[in-house]
């Protein structure tokens, strides 16, 4: 799926991985918002098209989920055991902030409070949705890990040149 994003000099591999994580998280947020819409209306959405407001709720779910991941991207994607522990906490923070943003966009004031509550109820009542949430967050962790690895590569010391008398070329950008 990473290969679906265009290759070129515009975006590096890590930036494309971050973009893919944002898109996948946004799609998951839209699905969870659609589940919420169906539950609020007793499944009537199946027998009729979505109203403009219901479409806005689904769009709010996508925007909120992607914004939550983008704002907490530094908390996930770290390497090692400590990084995995930080990522687990980061997954909860990404979900909570995404639900707050989505709820606020869907229904200002009340939605800010009910967005995280609705997400918690949906995940608690559906093991399949909870498993999908975890898999989505794990995939985002792995994709953002590639982004962080690329970003941190500019701070790696350049090994000494084995040929005496020559200075090693300095790495300026991870894109080179």
Coordinates of N, CA and C in Angstrom, one line a residue:
X1 N 0.8 -1.2 0.0 CA 0.0 0.0 0.0 C 0.9 1.2 0.0
X2 N 2.1 1.1 0.6 CA 3.0 2.3 0.6 C 3.4 2.6 -0.8
X3 N 3.4 1.7 -1.7 CA 3.8 1.9 -3.1 C 2.7 2.7 -3.9
X4 N 1.5 2.9 -3.3 CA 0.5 3.6 -4.0 C 0.7 5.1 -4.1
X5 N 1.5 5.6 -3.1 CA 1.8 7.0 -3.1 C 2.9 7.3 -4.1
X6 N 2.9 8.5 -4.8 CA 3.8 8.7 -5.9 C 5.2 8.9 -5.4
X7 N 6.1 8.3 -6.1 CA 7.5 8.4 -5.8 C 8.1 9.6 -6.6
X8 N 9.1 10.1 -6.1 CA 9.8 11.3 -6.7 C 10.6 12.1 -5.7
X9 N 11.0 13.2 -6.1 CA 11.9 14.0 -5.3 C 11.0 15.0 -4.4
X10 N 9.7 14.9 -4.6 CA 8.9 15.8 -3.8 C 8.8 15.4 -2.3
X11 N 8.5 14.1 -2.1 CA 8.4 13.6 -0.7 C 9.4 12.5 -0.5
X12 N 10.0 12.4 0.7 CA 10.9 11.3 1.0 C 10.0 10.1 1.4
X13 N 10.7 8.9 1.5 CA 10.0 7.7 1.9 C 9.3 7.9 3.3
X14 N 10.0 8.5 4.2 CA 9.4 8.7 5.5 C 8.2 9.6 5.5
X15 N 8.2 10.6 4.7 CA 7.1 11.5 4.6 C 5.9 10.8 3.9
X16 N 6.2 10.0 2.9 CA 5.1 9.2 2.3 C 4.5 8.2 3.3
X17 N 5.4 7.6 4.2 CA 4.9 6.7 5.2 C 4.0 7.5 6.2
X18 N 4.4 8.7 6.6 CA 3.5 9.5 7.5 C 2.2 9.8 6.8
X19 N 2.2 10.2 5.5 CA 1.0 10.5 4.8 C 0.1 9.3 4.7
X20 N 0.7 8.1 4.5 CA -0.1 6.9 4.4 C -0.7 6.6 5.8
X21 N 0.0 6.8 6.9 CA -0.5 6.6 8.2 C -1.7 7.6 8.5
X22 N -1.5 8.8 8.0 CA -2.6 9.8 8.2 C -3.9 9.4 7.5
X23 N -3.7 8.9 6.2 CA -4.9 8.5 5.4 C -5.5 7.3 6.0
X24 N -4.8 6.3 6.4 CA -5.4 5.1 7.0 C -6.1 5.5 8.3
X25 N -5.5 6.3 9.1 CA -6.2 6.7 10.4 C -7.4 7.5 10.1
X26 N -7.4 8.4 9.1 CA -8.6 9.2 8.7 C -9.7 8.2 8.2
X27 N -9.4 7.2 7.4 CA -10.4 6.3 7.0 C -11.0 5.5 8.2
X28 N -10.1 5.1 9.1 CA -10.7 4.4 10.3 C -11.6 5.4 11.1
X29 N -11.2 6.6 11.2 CA -12.0 7.6 11.9 C -13.4 7.8 11.2
X30 N -13.4 7.8 9.9 CA -14.6 7.9 9.2 C -15.5 6.7 9.4
X31 N -14.9 5.5 9.4 CA -15.7 4.3 9.6 C -16.3 4.3 11.0
X32 N -15.5 4.7 12.0 CA -16.1 4.7 13.4 C -17.2 5.8 13.5
X33 N -17.0 6.9 12.8 CA -18.1 7.9 12.8 C -19.3 7.4 12.1
X34 N -19.1 6.6 11.0 CA -20.3 6.0 10.4 C -21.0 5.0 11.3
X35 N -20.2 4.3 12.0 CA -20.8 3.4 13.0 C -21.7 4.1 14.0
X36 N -21.1 5.3 14.5 CA -21.8 6.1 15.4 C -23.1 6.6 14.8
X37 N -23.1 7.1 13.6 CA -24.3 7.6 12.9 C -25.3 6.5 12.8
X38 N -24.9 5.3 12.4 CA -25.9 4.1 12.3 C -26.5 3.8 13.7
X39 N -25.7 3.8 14.7 CA -26.2 3.5 16.0 C -27.2 4.5 16.6
X40 N -26.9 5.8 16.2 CA -27.8 6.9 16.7 C -29.1 6.8 16.0
X41 N -29.2 6.3 14.8 CA -30.4 6.3 14.0 C -31.0 4.9 13.9
X42 N -30.6 4.0 14.7 CA -31.1 2.6 14.7 C -31.0 2.0 13.4
X43 N -29.9 2.2 12.7 CA -29.7 1.5 11.4 C -30.5 2.1 10.2
X44 N -31.2 3.2 10.4 CA -32.0 3.7 9.3 C -31.2 4.2 8.1
X45 N -29.9 4.4 8.4 CA -29.0 4.8 7.3 C -28.9 3.8 6.2
X46 N -29.1 2.5 6.6 CA -29.1 1.5 5.6 C -30.2 1.6 4.6
X47 N -31.4 2.0 5.0 CA -32.5 2.1 4.1 C -32.7 3.4 3.4
X48 N -31.8 4.4 3.7 CA -31.9 5.7 3.1 C -30.5 6.3 2.9
X49 N -30.3 7.2 2.1 CA -29.0 7.8 2.0 C -28.7 8.7 3.2
X50 N -27.4 8.9 3.4 CA -27.0 9.8 4.5 C -27.4 11.2 4.2
X51 N -27.8 11.9 5.3 CA -28.2 13.3 5.2 C -26.9 14.1 5.2
X52 N -27.0 15.4 4.8 CA -25.8 16.2 4.8 C -25.1 16.3 6.2
X53 N -25.9 16.4 7.2 CA -25.3 16.5 8.6 C -24.7 15.1 8.9
X54 N -25.2 14.0 8.5 CA -24.6 12.7 8.8 C -23.3 12.6 8.0
X55 N -23.3 13.1 6.8 CA -22.0 13.1 6.0 C -21.0 14.0 6.7
X56 N -21.4 15.1 7.3 CA -20.5 16.0 8.0 C -19.9 15.2 9.3
X57 N -20.7 14.4 9.9 CA -20.3 13.7 11.1 C -19.2 12.7 10.7
X58 N -19.4 12.0 9.5 CA -18.4 11.1 9.0 C -17.1 11.8 8.6
X59 N -17.3 12.9 8.0 CA -16.1 13.8 7.6 C -15.4 14.3 8.8
X60 N -16.1 14.6 9.9 CA -15.5 15.1 11.1 C -14.7 14.0 11.8
X61 N -15.2 12.7 11.7 CA -14.5 11.6 12.2 C -13.1 11.4 11.5
X62 N -13.2 11.6 10.2 CA -11.9 11.4 9.4 C -10.9 12.6 9.7
X63 N -11.4 13.8 9.8 CA -10.6 14.9 10.1 C -10.0 14.8 11.5
X64 N -10.9 14.5 12.4 CA -10.4 14.4 13.8 C -9.4 13.3 14.0
X65 N -9.6 12.1 13.4 CA -8.6 11.0 13.6 C -7.3 11.4 13.0
X66 N -7.3 12.0 11.8 CA -6.0 12.4 11.2 C -5.3 13.5 11.9
X67 N -6.1 14.4 12.4 CA -5.5 15.5 13.2 C -4.9 15.0 14.5
X68 N -5.6 14.1 15.1 CA -5.1 13.5 16.4 C -3.7 12.8 16.1
X69 N -3.6 12.0 15.1 CA -2.4 11.4 14.7 C -1.3 12.4 14.4
X70 N -1.6 13.4 13.6 CA -0.6 14.4 13.3 C -0.1 15.2 14.5
X71 N -1.0 15.5 15.4 CA -0.6 16.3 16.5 C 0.2 15.5 17.6
X72 N 0.0 14.2 17.6 CA 0.7 13.3 18.6 C 1.7 12.4 17.9
X73 N 2.1 12.7 16.7 CA 3.0 11.8 15.9 C 4.3 11.6 16.6
X74 N 4.7 12.6 17.5 CA 6.0 12.4 18.2 C 5.9 11.4 19.3
X75 N 4.7 11.0 19.7 CA 4.5 10.0 20.8 C 4.5 8.6 20.2
X76 N 4.3 8.4 19.0 CA 4.3 7.0 18.4 C 5.4 6.9 17.4
X77 N 5.8 5.6 17.1 CA 6.8 5.3 16.1 C 8.2 5.3 16.7
X78 N 8.4 5.3 18.0 CA 9.7 5.2 18.6 C 10.2 3.7 18.6
X79 N 11.5 3.6 18.5 CA 12.1 2.2 18.4 C 12.4 1.7 19.8
X80 N 12.4 0.4 20.0 CA 12.8 -0.2 21.3 C 11.6 -0.5 22.2
X81 N 11.9 -1.1 23.4 CA 10.9 -1.4 24.4 C 10.3 -0.1 24.9
X82 N 11.1 0.8 25.2 CA 10.6 2.1 25.8 C 9.8 2.8 24.7
X83 N 10.2 2.7 23.5 CA 9.4 3.3 22.4 C 8.0 2.6 22.2
X84 N 8.0 1.3 22.4 CA 6.7 0.6 22.4 C 5.8 1.0 23.5
X85 N 6.3 1.2 24.7 CA 5.5 1.6 25.8 C 5.0 3.0 25.5
X86 N 5.8 3.9 25.0 CA 5.4 5.3 24.7 C 4.3 5.2 23.6
X87 N 4.5 4.3 22.7 CA 3.5 4.2 21.6 C 2.2 3.7 22.0
X88 N 2.1 2.8 23.0 CA 0.9 2.4 23.5 C 0.1 3.5 24.2
X89 N 0.8 4.3 25.0 CA 0.2 5.5 25.5 C -0.1 6.5 24.5
X90 N 0.7 6.6 23.4 CA 0.4 7.5 22.3 C -0.8 7.1 21.6
X91 N -1.0 5.8 21.4 CA -2.2 5.4 20.7 C -3.5 5.8 21.4
X92 N -3.5 5.8 22.7 CA -4.6 6.2 23.5 C -4.8 7.8 23.3
X93 N -3.7 8.5 23.4 CA -3.7 9.9 23.2 C -4.2 10.3 21.8
X94 N -3.7 9.6 20.8 CA -4.2 9.9 19.4 C -5.7 9.7 19.3
X95 N -6.1 8.6 19.9 CA -7.6 8.3 19.8 C -8.4 9.3 20.6
X96 N -8.0 9.7 21.8 CA -8.7 10.6 22.6 C -8.7 12.0 21.9
X97 N -7.6 12.5 21.5 CA -7.6 13.8 20.8 C -8.4 13.8 19.5
X98 N -8.3 12.7 18.8 CA -9.0 12.6 17.5 C -10.5 12.6 17.8
X99 N -10.9 11.9 18.9 CA -12.4 11.9 19.2 C -12.8 13.3 19.7
X100 N -12.0 14.0 20.4 CA -12.3 15.4 20.9 C -12.5 16.3 19.7
X101 N -11.5 16.2 18.7 CA -11.6 17.1 17.6 C -12.8 16.7 16.7
X102 N -13.0 15.4 16.5 CA -14.2 15.0 15.7 C -15.5 15.4 16.3
X103 N -15.6 15.2 17.6 CA -16.8 15.6 18.4 C -17.1 17.1 18.3
X104 N -16.0 17.9 18.4 CA -16.2 19.3 18.4 C -16.6 19.8 17.0
X105 N -16.1 19.2 16.0 CA -16.5 19.6 14.6 C -17.9 19.1 14.4
X106 N -18.3 18.0 14.8 CA -19.6 17.4 14.5 C -20.7 18.2 15.3
X107 N -20.4 18.5 16.6 CA -21.4 19.1 17.4 C -20.6 20.0 18.5
X108 N -20.4 21.2 18.1 CA -19.6 22.1 19.1 C -20.2 22.1 20.5
X109 N -19.3 22.2 21.4 CA -19.6 22.1 22.9 C -20.0 20.7 23.3
X110 N -21.1 20.2 23.0 CA -21.5 18.9 23.5 C -20.7 17.8 22.9
X111 N -20.4 17.9 21.6 CA -19.6 16.9 20.9 C -18.2 16.8 21.5
X112 N -17.7 17.9 22.0 CA -16.3 17.8 22.7 C -16.3 16.8 23.8
X113 N -17.4 16.7 24.5 CA -17.6 15.8 25.6 C -18.0 14.4 25.1
X114 N -18.9 14.4 24.2 CA -19.5 13.1 23.8 C -18.6 12.3 22.7
X115 N -17.7 13.0 22.0 CA -16.9 12.4 21.1 C -16.0 11.2 21.7
X116 N -15.2 11.5 22.7 CA -14.5 10.4 23.3 C -15.4 9.4 24.0
X117 N -16.5 9.8 24.6 CA -17.4 8.8 25.2 C -18.0 7.9 24.1
X118 N -18.3 8.4 23.0 CA -18.9 7.6 21.9 C -17.8 6.6 21.3
X119 N -16.6 7.1 21.2 CA -15.5 6.2 20.7 C -15.3 5.1 21.7
X120 N -15.3 5.4 23.0 CA -15.1 4.4 24.0 C -16.3 3.4 24.0
X121 N -17.5 3.8 23.9 CA -18.6 2.9 23.8 C -18.6 2.0 22.6
X122 N -18.2 2.6 21.5 CA -18.1 1.8 20.3 C -17.1 0.7 20.4
X123 N -15.9 1.1 20.9 CA -14.8 0.1 21.0 C -15.1 -0.9 22.1
X124 N -15.8 -0.5 23.2 CA -16.1 -1.5 24.3 C -17.2 -2.4 23.9
X125 N -18.1 -2.0 23.0 CA -19.2 -2.8 22.7 C -19.0 -3.7 21.5
X126 N -17.9 -3.5 20.7 CA -17.6 -4.3 19.5 C -16.1 -4.7 19.6
X127 N -15.9 -6.0 19.9 CA -14.5 -6.5 19.8 C -13.9 -6.4 18.5
X128 N -14.7 -6.5 17.4 CA -14.1 -6.4 16.1 C -13.6 -5.0 15.8
X129 N -14.4 -4.0 16.2 CA -14.0 -2.6 16.1 C -12.8 -2.3 16.9
X130 N -12.7 -2.8 18.1 CA -11.6 -2.6 19.0 C -10.3 -3.3 18.4
X131 N -10.5 -4.5 17.8 CA -9.3 -5.1 17.2 C -8.9 -4.3 15.9
X132 N -9.8 -3.8 15.2 CA -9.5 -3.0 14.0 C -8.8 -1.7 14.4
X133 N -9.3 -1.1 15.5 CA -8.6 0.1 16.1 C -7.2 -0.2 16.4
X134 N -6.9 -1.3 17.1 CA -5.6 -1.7 17.5 C -4.7 -1.9 16.3
X135 N -5.2 -2.7 15.3 CA -4.4 -2.9 14.1 C -4.1 -1.6 13.4
X136 N -5.1 -0.8 13.3 CA -4.8 0.5 12.6 C -3.8 1.4 13.3
X137 N -3.9 1.4 14.7 CA -2.9 2.1 15.4 C -1.5 1.5 15.4
X138 N -1.4 0.2 15.3 CA -0.2 -0.5 15.2 C 0.5 -0.2 13.8
X139 N -0.4 -0.2 12.8 CA 0.1 0.1 11.4 C 0.6 1.5 11.4
X140 N -0.1 2.4 12.0 CA 0.3 3.8 12.1 C 1.7 4.0 12.8
X141 N 1.8 3.2 13.9 CA 3.1 3.2 14.6 C 4.2 2.8 13.7
X142 N 4.0 1.7 13.0 CA 5.1 1.2 12.1 C 5.4 2.2 11.0
X143 N 4.4 2.8 10.4 CA 4.6 3.8 9.4 C 5.3 5.1 9.9
X144 N 4.9 5.5 11.1 CA 5.5 6.7 11.7 C 6.9 6.4 12.1
X145 N 7.2 5.1 12.5 CA 8.5 4.7 12.9 C 9.5 4.9 11.7
X146 N 9.0 4.6 10.5 CA 9.9 4.9 9.3 C 10.1 6.4 9.2
X147 N 9.1 7.2 9.4 CA 9.3 8.7 9.4 C 10.3 9.1 10.4
X148 N 10.2 8.6 11.6 CA 11.1 9.1 12.7 C 12.6 8.6 12.4
X149 N 12.7 7.4 11.9 CA 14.0 6.8 11.5 C 14.7 7.7 10.5
X150 N 13.9 8.1 9.5 CA 14.5 9.0 8.5 C 14.8 10.3 9.0
X151 N 14.0 10.9 9.8 CA 14.3 12.2 10.4 C 15.5 12.2 11.3
X152 N 15.7 11.1 12.1 CA 16.8 11.0 13.0 C 18.1 10.6 12.3
X153 N 18.0 10.2 11.1 CA 19.2 9.8 10.3 C 20.2 11.0 10.1
X154 N 19.7 12.2 10.1 CA 20.5 13.3 9.9 C 21.5 13.6 11.0
X155 N 21.2 13.0 12.2 CA 22.0 13.2 13.4 C 23.0 12.1 13.6
X156 N 23.1 11.1 12.7 CA 24.0 10.0 12.8 C 25.4 10.5 12.4
X157 N 26.4 10.1 13.1 CA 27.7 10.5 12.8 C 28.2 9.8 11.5
X158 N 28.9 10.6 10.7 CA 29.4 10.0 9.4 C 30.6 9.3 9.7
X159 N 30.7 8.0 9.3 CA 31.9 7.2 9.6 C 33.1 7.8 8.9
X160 N 34.3 7.6 9.6 CA 35.5 8.1 9.0 C 35.9 7.4 7.7
X161 N 36.4 8.2 6.8 CA 36.8 7.6 5.5 C 38.1 6.8 5.7
X162 N 38.1 5.6 5.2 CA 39.2 4.7 5.4 C 40.5 5.2 4.6
X163 N 40.2 6.1 3.6 CA 41.4 6.6 2.9 C 41.9 7.8 3.6
X164 N 43.2 7.8 4.0 CA 43.8 8.9 4.7 C 43.9 10.1 3.9
X165 N 43.8 11.3 4.5 CA 44.0 12.5 3.8 C 42.7 13.0 3.1
X166 N 41.6 12.3 3.1 CA 40.4 12.8 2.5 C 39.3 13.0 3.5
X167 N 38.6 14.1 3.4 CA 37.5 14.4 4.3 C 36.3 13.7 3.7
X168 N 35.5 13.1 4.6 CA 34.2 12.5 4.2 C 33.2 13.6 3.8
X169 N 32.4 13.2 2.8 CA 31.3 14.1 2.4 C 30.3 14.2 3.5
X170 N 29.9 15.4 3.8 CA 28.8 15.7 4.8 C 27.5 15.4 4.2
X171 N 26.6 14.7 5.0 CA 25.2 14.5 4.6 C 24.4 15.7 5.1
X172 N 23.8 16.3 4.2 CA 23.0 17.5 4.5 C 21.5 17.1 4.7
X173 N 21.0 16.2 3.9 CA 19.6 15.9 4.0 C 19.4 14.4 3.8
X174 N 18.3 13.8 4.5 CA 18.1 12.4 4.3 C 17.5 12.1 3.0
X175 N 17.1 13.1 2.2 CA 16.6 12.8 0.9 C 17.6 12.6 -0.2
X176 N 18.9 12.9 0.2 CA 20.0 12.7 -0.8 C 20.4 11.2 -0.9

